[in-house]
Short mmCIF file of C-alpha atoms in Angstrom, two decimals:
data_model
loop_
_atom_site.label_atom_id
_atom_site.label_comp_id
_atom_site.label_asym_id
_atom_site.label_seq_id
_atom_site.Cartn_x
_atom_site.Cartn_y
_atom_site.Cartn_z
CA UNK A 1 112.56 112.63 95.92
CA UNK A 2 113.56 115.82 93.91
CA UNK A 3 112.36 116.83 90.21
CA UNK A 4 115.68 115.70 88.97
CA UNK A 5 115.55 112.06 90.74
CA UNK A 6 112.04 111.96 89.03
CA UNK A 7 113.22 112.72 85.55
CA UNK A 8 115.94 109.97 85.80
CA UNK A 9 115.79 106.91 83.71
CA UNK A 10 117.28 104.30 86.25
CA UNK A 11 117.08 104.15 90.28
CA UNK A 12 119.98 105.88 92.05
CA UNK A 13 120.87 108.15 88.52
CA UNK A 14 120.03 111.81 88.58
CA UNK A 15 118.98 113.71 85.25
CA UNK A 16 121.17 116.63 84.10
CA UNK A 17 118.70 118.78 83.13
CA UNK A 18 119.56 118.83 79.67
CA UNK A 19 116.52 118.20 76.43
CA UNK A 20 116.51 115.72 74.49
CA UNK A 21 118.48 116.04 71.03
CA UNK A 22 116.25 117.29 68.30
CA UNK A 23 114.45 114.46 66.53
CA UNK A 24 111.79 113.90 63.61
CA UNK A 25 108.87 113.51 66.68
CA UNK A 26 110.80 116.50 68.85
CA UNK A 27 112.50 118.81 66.42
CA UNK A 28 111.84 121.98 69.43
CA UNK A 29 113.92 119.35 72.03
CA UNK A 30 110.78 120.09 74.32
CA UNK A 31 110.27 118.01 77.32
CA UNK A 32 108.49 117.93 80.49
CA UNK A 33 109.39 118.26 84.18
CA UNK A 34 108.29 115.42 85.99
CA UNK A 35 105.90 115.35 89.19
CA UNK A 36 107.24 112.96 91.50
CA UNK A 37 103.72 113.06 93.20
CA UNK A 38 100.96 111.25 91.86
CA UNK A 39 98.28 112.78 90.18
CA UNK A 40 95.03 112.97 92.03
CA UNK A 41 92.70 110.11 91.73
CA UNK A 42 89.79 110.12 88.92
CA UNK A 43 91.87 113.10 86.97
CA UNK A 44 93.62 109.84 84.61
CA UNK A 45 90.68 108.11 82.65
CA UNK A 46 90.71 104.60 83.94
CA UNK A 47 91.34 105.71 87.59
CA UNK A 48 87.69 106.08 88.78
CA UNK A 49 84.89 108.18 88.56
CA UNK A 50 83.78 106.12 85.99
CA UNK A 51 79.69 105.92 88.64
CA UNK A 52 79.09 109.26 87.64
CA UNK A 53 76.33 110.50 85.12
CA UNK A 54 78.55 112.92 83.70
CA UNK A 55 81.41 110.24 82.45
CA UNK A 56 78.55 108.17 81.00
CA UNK A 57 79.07 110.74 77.61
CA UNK A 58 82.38 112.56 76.90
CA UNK A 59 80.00 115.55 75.94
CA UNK A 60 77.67 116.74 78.95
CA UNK A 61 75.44 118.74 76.74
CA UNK A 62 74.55 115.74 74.87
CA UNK A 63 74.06 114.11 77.93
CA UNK A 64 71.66 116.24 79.05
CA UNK A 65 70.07 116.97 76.16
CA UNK A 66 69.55 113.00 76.08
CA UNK A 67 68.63 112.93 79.59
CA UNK A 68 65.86 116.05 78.70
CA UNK A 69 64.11 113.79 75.66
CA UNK A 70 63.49 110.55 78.16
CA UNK A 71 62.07 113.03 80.75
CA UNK A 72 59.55 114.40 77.94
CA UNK A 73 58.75 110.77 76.61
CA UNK A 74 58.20 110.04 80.10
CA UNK A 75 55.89 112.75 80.90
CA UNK A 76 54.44 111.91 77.78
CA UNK A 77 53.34 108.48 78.75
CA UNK A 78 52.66 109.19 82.45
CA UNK A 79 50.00 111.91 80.95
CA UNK A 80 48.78 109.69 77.92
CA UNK A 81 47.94 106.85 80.67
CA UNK A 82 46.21 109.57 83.24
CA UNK A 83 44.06 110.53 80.69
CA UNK A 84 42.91 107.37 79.72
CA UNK A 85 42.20 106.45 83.54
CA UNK A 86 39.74 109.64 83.55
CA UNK A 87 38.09 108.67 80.48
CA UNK A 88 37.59 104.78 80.92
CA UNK A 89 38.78 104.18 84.22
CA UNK A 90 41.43 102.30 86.15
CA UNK A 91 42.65 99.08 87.66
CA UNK A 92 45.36 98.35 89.89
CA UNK A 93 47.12 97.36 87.47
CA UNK A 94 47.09 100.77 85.73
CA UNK A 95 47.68 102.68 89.01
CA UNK A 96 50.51 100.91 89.62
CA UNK A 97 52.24 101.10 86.38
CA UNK A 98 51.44 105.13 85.94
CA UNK A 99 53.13 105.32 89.73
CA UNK A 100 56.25 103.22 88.22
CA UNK A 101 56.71 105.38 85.41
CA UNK A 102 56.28 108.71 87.50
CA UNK A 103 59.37 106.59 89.89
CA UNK A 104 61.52 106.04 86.92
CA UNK A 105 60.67 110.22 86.33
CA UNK A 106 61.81 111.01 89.97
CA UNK A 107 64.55 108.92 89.46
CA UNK A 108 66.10 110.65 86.25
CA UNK A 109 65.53 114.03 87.61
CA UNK A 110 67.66 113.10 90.35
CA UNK A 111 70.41 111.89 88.04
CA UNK A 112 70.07 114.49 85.67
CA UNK A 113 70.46 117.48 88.90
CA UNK A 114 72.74 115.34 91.18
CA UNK A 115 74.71 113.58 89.05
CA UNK A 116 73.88 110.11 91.36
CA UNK A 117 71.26 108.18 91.81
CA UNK A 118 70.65 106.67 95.97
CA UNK A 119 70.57 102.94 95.54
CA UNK A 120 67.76 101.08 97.16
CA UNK A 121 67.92 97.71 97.39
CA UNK A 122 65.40 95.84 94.88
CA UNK A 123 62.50 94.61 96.60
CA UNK A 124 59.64 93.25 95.03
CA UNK A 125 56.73 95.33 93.99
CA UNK A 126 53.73 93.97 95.63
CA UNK A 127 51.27 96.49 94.03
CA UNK A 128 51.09 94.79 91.12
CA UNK A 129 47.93 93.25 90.25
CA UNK A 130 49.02 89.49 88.81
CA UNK A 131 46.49 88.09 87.06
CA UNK A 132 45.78 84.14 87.33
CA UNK A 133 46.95 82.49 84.63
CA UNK A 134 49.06 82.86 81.56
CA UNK A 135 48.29 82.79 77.49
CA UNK A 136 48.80 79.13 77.50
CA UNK A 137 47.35 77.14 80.38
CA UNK A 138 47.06 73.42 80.75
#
């Protein structure tokens, strides 16, 4: 297939070449050559690429700027709740919650650099402390 064959309106009909006449949308008569290859995959929004970090936010600085305060609320907590284990001491409980919140900080890091996360498949955290009972027993 040639440029011309791709700038035809109808199979088997070969443009001239020739612009458009000069209308109220094209008064310069400008008009593009065709491709009649297609354009790479994830360069047309809605094509793919949609997975990655940096398409979550048409603006990247934002993104990371974004991506910078959850990593500073998170180091926020994960030090608030270290403290308080050296001052009053900790359960399992605690320990296991302070090591999911420094996960969830691993976790964003590696977004944040990579621009993908590795998925894991969910398993159940068994660290967890449950404690019998509920606020309403029978």
């Amino acid at each position: 297939m040639s440029l011309g064959d791709a700038d035809a309106k109808f199979p088997h009909s070969t443009a001239n070449g020739l612009p458009p006449s000069p209308s109220r949308e094209n008064p310069g008569q400008v008009f593009p050559k065709s491709d009649p290859k297609a354009a790479p995959a994830e360069s047309v929004p809605g094509t793919g690429g949609e997975n990655e970090p940096s398409s979550l936010m048409s603006n990247p600085f934002a993104l990371q700027s974004v991506f910078g305060k959850l990593d500073d609320a998170l180091g926020g907590v994960i030090s608030a709740l270290e403290s308080e284990e050296k001052s009053a001491g900790s359960s399992a409980n605690e320990d296991a919650t302070v090591a999911k919140f420094k996960q969830w900080k691993t976790e964003l890091d590696q977004i944040s650099r990579s621009g993908q996360v590795a998925q894991q498949p969910r398993a159940e955290d068994n660290s967890i402390v449950q404690q019998e009972g509920g606020l309403f027993t029978d």
